[in-house]
mmCIF file of C-alpha atoms and ligand atoms in Angstrom:
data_model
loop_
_atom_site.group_PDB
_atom_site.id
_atom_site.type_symbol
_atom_site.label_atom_id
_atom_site.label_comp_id
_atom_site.label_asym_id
_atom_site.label_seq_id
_atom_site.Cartn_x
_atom_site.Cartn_y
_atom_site.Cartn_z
ATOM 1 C CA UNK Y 1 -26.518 18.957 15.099
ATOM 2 C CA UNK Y 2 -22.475 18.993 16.073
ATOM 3 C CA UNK Y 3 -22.260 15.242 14.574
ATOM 4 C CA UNK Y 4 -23.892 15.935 11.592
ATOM 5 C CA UNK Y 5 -21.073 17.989 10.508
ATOM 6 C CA UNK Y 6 -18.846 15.827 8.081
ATOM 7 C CA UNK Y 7 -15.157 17.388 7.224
ATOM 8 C CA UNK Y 8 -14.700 16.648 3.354
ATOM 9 C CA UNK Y 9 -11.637 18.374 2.292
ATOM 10 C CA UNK Y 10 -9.642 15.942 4.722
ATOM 11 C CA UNK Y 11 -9.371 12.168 4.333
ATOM 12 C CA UNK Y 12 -10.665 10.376 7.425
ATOM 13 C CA UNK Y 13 -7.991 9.783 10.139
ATOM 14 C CA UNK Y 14 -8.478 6.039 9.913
ATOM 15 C CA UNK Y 15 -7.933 6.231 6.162
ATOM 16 C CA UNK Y 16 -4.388 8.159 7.065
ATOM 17 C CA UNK Y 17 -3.349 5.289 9.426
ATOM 18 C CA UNK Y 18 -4.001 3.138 7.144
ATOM 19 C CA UNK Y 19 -2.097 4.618 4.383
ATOM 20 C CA UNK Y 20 1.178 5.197 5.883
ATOM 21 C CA UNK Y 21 1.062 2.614 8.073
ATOM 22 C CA UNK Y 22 1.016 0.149 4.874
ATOM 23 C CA UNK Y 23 3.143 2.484 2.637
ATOM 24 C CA UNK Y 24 6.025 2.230 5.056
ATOM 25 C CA UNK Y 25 5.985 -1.768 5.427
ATOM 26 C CA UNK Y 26 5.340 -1.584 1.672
ATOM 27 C CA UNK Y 27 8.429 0.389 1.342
ATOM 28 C CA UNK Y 28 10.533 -1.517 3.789
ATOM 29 C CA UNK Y 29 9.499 -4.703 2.311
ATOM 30 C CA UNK Y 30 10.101 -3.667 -1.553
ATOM 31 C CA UNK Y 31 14.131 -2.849 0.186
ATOM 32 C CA UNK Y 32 14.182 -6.481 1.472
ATOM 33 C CA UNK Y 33 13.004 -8.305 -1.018
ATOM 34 C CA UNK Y 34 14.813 -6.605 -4.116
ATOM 35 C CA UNK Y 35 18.012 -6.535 -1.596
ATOM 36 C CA UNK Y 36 17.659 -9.741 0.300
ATOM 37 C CA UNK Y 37 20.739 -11.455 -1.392
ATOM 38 C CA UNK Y 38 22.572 -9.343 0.128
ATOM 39 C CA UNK Y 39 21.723 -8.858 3.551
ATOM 40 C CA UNK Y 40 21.672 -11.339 6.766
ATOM 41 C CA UNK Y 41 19.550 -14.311 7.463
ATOM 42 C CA UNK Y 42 17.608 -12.771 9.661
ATOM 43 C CA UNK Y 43 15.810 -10.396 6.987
ATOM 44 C CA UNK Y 44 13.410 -12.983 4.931
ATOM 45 C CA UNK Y 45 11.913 -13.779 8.236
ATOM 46 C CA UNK Y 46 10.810 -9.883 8.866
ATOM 47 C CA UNK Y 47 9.938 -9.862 5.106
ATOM 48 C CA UNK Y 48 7.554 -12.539 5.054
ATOM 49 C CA UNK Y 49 6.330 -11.433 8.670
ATOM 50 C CA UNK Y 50 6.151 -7.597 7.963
ATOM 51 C CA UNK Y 51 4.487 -8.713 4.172
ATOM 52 C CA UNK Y 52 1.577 -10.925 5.711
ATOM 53 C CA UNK Y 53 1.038 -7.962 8.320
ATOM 54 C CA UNK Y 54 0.394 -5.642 4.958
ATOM 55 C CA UNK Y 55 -2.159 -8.650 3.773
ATOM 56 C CA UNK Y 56 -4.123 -8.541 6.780
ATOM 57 C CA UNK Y 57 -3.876 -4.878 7.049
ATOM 58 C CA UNK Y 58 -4.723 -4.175 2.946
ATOM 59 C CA UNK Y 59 -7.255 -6.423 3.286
ATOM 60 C CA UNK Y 60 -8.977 -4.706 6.930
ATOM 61 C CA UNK Y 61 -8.167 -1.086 4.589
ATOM 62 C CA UNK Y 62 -10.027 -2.771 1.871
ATOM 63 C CA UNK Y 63 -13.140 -3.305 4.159
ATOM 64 C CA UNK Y 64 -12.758 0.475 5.084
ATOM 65 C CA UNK Y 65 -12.819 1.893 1.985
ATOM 66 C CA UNK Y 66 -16.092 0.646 1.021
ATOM 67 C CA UNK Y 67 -17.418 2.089 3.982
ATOM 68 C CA UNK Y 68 -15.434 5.408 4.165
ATOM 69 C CA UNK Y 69 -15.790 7.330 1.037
ATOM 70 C CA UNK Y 70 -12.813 9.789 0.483
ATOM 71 C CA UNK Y 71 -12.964 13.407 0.171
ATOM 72 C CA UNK Y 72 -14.153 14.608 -3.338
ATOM 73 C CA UNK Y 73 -11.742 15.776 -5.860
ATOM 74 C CA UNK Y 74 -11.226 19.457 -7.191
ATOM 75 C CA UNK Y 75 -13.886 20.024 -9.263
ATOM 76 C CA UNK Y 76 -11.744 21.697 -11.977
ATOM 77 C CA UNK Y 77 -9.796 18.335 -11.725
ATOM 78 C CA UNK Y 78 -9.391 17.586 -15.781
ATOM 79 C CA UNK Y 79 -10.889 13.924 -16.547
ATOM 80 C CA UNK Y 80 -7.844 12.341 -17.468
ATOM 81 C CA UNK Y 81 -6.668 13.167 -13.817
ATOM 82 C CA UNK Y 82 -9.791 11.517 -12.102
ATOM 83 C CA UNK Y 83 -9.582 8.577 -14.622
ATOM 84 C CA UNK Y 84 -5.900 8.072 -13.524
ATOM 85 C CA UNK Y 85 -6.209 8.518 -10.033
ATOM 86 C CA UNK Y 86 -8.933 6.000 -9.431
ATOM 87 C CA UNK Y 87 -7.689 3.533 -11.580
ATOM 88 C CA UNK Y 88 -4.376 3.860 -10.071
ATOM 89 C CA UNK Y 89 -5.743 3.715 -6.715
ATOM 90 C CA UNK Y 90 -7.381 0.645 -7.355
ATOM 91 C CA UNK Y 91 -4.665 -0.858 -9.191
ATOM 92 C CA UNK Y 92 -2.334 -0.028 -5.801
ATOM 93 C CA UNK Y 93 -5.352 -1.790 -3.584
ATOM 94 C CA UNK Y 94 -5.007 -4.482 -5.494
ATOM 95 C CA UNK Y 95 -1.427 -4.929 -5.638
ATOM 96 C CA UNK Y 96 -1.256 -4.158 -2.115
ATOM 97 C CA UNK Y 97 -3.408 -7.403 -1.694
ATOM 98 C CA UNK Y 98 -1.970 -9.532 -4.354
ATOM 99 C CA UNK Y 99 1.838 -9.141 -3.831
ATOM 100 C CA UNK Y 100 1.828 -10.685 -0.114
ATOM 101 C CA UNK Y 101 -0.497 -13.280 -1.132
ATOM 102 C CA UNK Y 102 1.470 -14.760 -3.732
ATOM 103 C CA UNK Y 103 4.760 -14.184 -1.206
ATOM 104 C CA UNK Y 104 2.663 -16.542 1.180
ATOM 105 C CA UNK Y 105 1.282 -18.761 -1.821
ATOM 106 C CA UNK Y 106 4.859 -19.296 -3.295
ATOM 107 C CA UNK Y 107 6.170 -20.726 0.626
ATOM 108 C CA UNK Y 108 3.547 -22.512 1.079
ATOM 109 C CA UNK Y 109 3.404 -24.890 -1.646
ATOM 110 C CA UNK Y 110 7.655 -24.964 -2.267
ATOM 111 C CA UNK Y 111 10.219 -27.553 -2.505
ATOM 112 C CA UNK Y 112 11.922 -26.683 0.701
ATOM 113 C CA UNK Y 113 9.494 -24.734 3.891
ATOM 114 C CA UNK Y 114 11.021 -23.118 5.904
ATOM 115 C CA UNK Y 115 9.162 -22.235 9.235
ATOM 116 C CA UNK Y 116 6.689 -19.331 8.941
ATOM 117 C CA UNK Y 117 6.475 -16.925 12.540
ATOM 118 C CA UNK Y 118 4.927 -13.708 12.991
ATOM 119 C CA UNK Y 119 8.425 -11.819 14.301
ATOM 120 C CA UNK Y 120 9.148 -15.450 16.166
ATOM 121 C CA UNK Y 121 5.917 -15.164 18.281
ATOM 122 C CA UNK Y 122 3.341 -17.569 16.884
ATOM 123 C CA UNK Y 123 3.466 -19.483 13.663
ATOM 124 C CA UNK Y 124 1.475 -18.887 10.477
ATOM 125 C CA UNK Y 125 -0.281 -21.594 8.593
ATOM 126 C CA UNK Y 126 1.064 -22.773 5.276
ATOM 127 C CA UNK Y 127 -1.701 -22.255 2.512
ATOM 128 C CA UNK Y 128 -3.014 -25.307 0.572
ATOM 129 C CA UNK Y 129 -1.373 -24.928 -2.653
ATOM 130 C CA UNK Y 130 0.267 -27.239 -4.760
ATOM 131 C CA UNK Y 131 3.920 -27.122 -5.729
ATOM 132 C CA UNK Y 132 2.991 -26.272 -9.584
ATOM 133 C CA UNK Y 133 0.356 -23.144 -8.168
ATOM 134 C CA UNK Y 134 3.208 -22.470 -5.491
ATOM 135 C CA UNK Y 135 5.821 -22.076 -9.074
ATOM 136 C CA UNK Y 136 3.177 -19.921 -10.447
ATOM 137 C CA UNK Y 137 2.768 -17.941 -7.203
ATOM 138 C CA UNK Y 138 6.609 -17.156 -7.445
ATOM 139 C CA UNK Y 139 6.239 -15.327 -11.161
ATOM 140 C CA UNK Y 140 3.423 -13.713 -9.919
ATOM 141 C CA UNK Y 141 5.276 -12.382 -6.768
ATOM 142 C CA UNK Y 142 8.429 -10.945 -8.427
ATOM 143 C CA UNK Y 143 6.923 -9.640 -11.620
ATOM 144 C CA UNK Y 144 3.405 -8.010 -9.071
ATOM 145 C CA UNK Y 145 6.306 -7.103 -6.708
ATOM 146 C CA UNK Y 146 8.150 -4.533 -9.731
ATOM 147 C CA UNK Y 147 5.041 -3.498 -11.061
ATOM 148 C CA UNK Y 148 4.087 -2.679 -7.347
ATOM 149 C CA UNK Y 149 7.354 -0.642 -7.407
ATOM 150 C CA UNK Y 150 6.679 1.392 -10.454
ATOM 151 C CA UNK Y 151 3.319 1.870 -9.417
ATOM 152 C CA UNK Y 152 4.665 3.467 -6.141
ATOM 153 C CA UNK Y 153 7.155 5.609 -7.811
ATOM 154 C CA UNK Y 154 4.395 7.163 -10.260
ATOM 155 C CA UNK Y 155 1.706 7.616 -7.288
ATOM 156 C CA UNK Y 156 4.412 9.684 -4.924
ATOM 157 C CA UNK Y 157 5.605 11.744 -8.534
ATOM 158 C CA UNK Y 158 2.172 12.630 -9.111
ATOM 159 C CA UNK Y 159 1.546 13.568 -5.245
ATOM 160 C CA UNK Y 160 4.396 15.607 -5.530
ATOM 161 C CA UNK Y 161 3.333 17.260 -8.453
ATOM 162 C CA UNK Y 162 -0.055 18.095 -6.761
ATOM 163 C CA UNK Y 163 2.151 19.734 -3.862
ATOM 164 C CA UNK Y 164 5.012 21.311 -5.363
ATOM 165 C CA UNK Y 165 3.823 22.030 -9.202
ATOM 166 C CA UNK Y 166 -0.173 22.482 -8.784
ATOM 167 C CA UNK Y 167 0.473 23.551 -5.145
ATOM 168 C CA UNK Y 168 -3.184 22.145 -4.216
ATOM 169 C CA UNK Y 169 -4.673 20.117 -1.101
ATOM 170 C CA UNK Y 170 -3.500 16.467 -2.383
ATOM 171 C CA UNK Y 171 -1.025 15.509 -0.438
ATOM 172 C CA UNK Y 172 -1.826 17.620 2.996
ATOM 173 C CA UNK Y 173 -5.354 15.919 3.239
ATOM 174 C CA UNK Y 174 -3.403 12.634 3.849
ATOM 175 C CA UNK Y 175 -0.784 13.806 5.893
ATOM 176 C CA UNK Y 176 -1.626 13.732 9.801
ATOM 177 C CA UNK Y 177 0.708 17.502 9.713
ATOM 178 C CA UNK Y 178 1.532 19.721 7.138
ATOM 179 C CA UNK Y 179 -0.594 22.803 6.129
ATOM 180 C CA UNK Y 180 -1.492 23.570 2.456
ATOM 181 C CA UNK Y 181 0.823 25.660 0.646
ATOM 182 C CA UNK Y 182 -0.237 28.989 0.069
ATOM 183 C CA UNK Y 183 -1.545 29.008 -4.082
ATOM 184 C CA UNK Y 184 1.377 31.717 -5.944
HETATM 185 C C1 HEM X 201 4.174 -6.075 1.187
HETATM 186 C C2 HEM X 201 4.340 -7.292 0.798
HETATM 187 C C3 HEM X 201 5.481 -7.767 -0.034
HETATM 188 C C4 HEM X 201 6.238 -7.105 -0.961
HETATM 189 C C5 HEM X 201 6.123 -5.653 -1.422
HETATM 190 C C6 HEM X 201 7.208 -8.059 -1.474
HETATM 191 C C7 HEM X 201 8.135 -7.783 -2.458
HETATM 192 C C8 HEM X 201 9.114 -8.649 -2.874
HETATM 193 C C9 HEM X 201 10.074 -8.365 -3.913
HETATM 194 C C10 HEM X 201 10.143 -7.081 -4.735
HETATM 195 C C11 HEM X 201 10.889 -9.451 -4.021
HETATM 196 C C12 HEM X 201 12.087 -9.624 -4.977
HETATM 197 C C13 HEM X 201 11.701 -10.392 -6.193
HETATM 198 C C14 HEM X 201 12.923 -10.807 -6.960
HETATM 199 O O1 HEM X 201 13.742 -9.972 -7.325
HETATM 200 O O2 HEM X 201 13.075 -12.000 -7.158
HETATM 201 C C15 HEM X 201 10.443 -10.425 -3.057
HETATM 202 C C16 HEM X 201 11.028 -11.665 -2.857
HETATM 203 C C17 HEM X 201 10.559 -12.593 -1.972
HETATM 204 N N1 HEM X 201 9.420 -12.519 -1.204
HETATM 205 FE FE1 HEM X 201 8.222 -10.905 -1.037
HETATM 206 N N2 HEM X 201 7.021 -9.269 -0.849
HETATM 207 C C18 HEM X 201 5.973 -9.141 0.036
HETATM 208 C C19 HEM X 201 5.431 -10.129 0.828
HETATM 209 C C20 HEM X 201 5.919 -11.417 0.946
HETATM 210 C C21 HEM X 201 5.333 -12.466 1.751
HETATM 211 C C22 HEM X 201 4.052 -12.308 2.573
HETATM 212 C C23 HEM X 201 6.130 -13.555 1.622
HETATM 213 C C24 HEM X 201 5.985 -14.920 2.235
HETATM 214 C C25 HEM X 201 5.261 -15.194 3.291
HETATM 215 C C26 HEM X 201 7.218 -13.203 0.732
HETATM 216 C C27 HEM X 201 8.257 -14.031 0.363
HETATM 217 C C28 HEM X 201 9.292 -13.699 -0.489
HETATM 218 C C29 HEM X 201 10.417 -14.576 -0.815
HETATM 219 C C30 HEM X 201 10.660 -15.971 -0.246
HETATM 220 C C31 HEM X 201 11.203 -13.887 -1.752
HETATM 221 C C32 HEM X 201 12.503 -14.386 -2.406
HETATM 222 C C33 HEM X 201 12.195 -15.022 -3.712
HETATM 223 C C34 HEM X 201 13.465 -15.455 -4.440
HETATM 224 O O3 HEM X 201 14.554 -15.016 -4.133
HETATM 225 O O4 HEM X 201 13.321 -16.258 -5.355
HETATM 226 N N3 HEM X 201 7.057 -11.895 0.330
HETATM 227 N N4 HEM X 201 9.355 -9.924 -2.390
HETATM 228 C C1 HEM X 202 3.768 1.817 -0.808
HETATM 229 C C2 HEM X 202 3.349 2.971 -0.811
HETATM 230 C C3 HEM X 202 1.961 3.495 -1.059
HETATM 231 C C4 HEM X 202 0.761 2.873 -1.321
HETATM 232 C C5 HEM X 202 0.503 1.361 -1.450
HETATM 233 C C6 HEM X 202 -0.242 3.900 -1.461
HETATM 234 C C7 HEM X 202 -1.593 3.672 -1.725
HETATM 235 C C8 HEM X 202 -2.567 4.640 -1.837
HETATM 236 C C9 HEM X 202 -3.957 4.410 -2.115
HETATM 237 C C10 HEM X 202 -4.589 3.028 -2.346
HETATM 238 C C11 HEM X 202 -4.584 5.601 -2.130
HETATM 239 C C12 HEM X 202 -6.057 5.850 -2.415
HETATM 240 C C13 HEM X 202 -6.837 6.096 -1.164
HETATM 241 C C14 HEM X 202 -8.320 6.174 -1.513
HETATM 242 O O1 HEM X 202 -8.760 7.194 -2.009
HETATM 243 O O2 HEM X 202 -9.027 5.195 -1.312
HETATM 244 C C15 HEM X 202 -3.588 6.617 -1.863
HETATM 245 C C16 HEM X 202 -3.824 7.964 -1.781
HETATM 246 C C17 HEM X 202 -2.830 8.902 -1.701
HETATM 247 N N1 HEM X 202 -1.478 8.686 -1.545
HETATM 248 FE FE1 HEM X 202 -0.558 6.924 -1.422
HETATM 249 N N2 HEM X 202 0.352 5.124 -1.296
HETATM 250 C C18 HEM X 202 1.702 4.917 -1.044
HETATM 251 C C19 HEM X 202 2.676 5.865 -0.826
HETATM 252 C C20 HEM X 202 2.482 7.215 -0.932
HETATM 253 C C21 HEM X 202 3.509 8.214 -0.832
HETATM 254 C C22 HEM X 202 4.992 7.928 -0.572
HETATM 255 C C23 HEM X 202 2.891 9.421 -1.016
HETATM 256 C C24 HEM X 202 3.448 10.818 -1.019
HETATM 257 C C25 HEM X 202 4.665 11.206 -1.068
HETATM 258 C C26 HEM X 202 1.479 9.170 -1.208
HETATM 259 C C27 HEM X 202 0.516 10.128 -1.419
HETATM 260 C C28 HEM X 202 -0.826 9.899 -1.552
HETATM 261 C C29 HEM X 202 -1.819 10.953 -1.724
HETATM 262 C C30 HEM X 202 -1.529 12.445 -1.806
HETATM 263 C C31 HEM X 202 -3.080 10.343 -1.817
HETATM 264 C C32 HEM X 202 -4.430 11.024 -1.961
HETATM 265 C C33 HEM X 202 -4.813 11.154 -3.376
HETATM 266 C C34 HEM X 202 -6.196 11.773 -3.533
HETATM 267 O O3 HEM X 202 -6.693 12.423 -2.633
HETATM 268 O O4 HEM X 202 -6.795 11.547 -4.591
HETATM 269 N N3 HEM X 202 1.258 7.810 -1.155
HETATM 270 N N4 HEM X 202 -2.364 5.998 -1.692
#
């Protein structure tokens, strides 16, 4: 039967969307936050906006995982590699979930709020938190937010790695384009 037929060397295109779609607000945000001193007004807004879009979206990704399994590793993959890529791909779930919630935790429960919008078209609700939980929420946002960083920076080495040094499927079976290079 056609629909019986299940792809597994690709992840799902849903999983793809996903990823990029929250890597690149992930990305953009990491800019604006570590760089917002020096840039206009106008960015905190789009941070906080574009950083509870990532919450909702890390948290509807979150619900897809556990329903969409991704495609199975190598099977020569060493176990030191599997250990490290689960782990850090929980780890960047996570952190994915974490960093925007503390972002939203830490306004909510400050000395001075500031009006929250979604890109100025409808407002988002402060969370209940106090102004000791909001302090706490404010360590937790810039030391998750680094640690988020790093995190980043070692996940796209070791996809690079996978492309360019191991020159295996890793990286092409979450890019919407790109073939697999051809093994040496
Ligand atoms: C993808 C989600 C997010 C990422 C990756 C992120 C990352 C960061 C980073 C790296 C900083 C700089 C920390 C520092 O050097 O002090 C920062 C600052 C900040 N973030 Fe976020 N953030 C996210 C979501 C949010 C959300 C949802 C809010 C609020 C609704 C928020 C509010 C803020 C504020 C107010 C600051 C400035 C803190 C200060 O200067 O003391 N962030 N963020
Ligand atoms: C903020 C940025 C990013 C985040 C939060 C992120 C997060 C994730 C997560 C959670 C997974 C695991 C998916 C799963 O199996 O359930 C994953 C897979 C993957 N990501 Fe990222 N990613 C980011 C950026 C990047 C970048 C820039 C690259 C490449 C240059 C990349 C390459 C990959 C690859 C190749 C996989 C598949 C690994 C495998 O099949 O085992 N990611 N990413």
């Amino acid at each position: 039967m056609r629909s019986a037929i299940i792809r597994t060397d690709r992840y799902a295109r849903g999983s793809i969307v996903f990823h990029w779609l929250i890597a690149v607000a992930i990305l953009l945000n990491l800019a604006i936050g570590i760089g917002h001193d020096a840039m206009p007004r106008g960015a905190m807004p789009v941070h906080k906006a574009l950083g509870i879009t990532v919450l909702i979206l890390s948290l509807a990704r979150l619900a897809w995982r556990m329903t969409h399994r991704p495609p199975p590793l190598a099977p020569d993959m060493p176990m030191w590699e599997r250990t490290a890529a689960a782990t850090s791909h929980w780890l960047l779930y996570a952190f994915t979930i974490l960093v925007p919630l503390t972002g939203w935790a830490m306004v909510s429960g400050g000395p001075v709020r500031r009006p929250l919008e979604w890109f100025g078209l409808f407002p988002i609700p402060y969370l209940p938190v106090s102004e000791a939980a909001a302090g706490a929420a404010h360590e937790g946002h810039e030391i998750l937010g680094y640690a988020l960083l790093a995190l980043v920076v070692v996940h796209t080495l070791a996809a690079l790695r996978h492309h360019l040094i191991l020159r295996d499927s890793t990286l092409v079976r979450i890019l919407p384009i790109l073939r697999a290079p051809t093994p040496r």
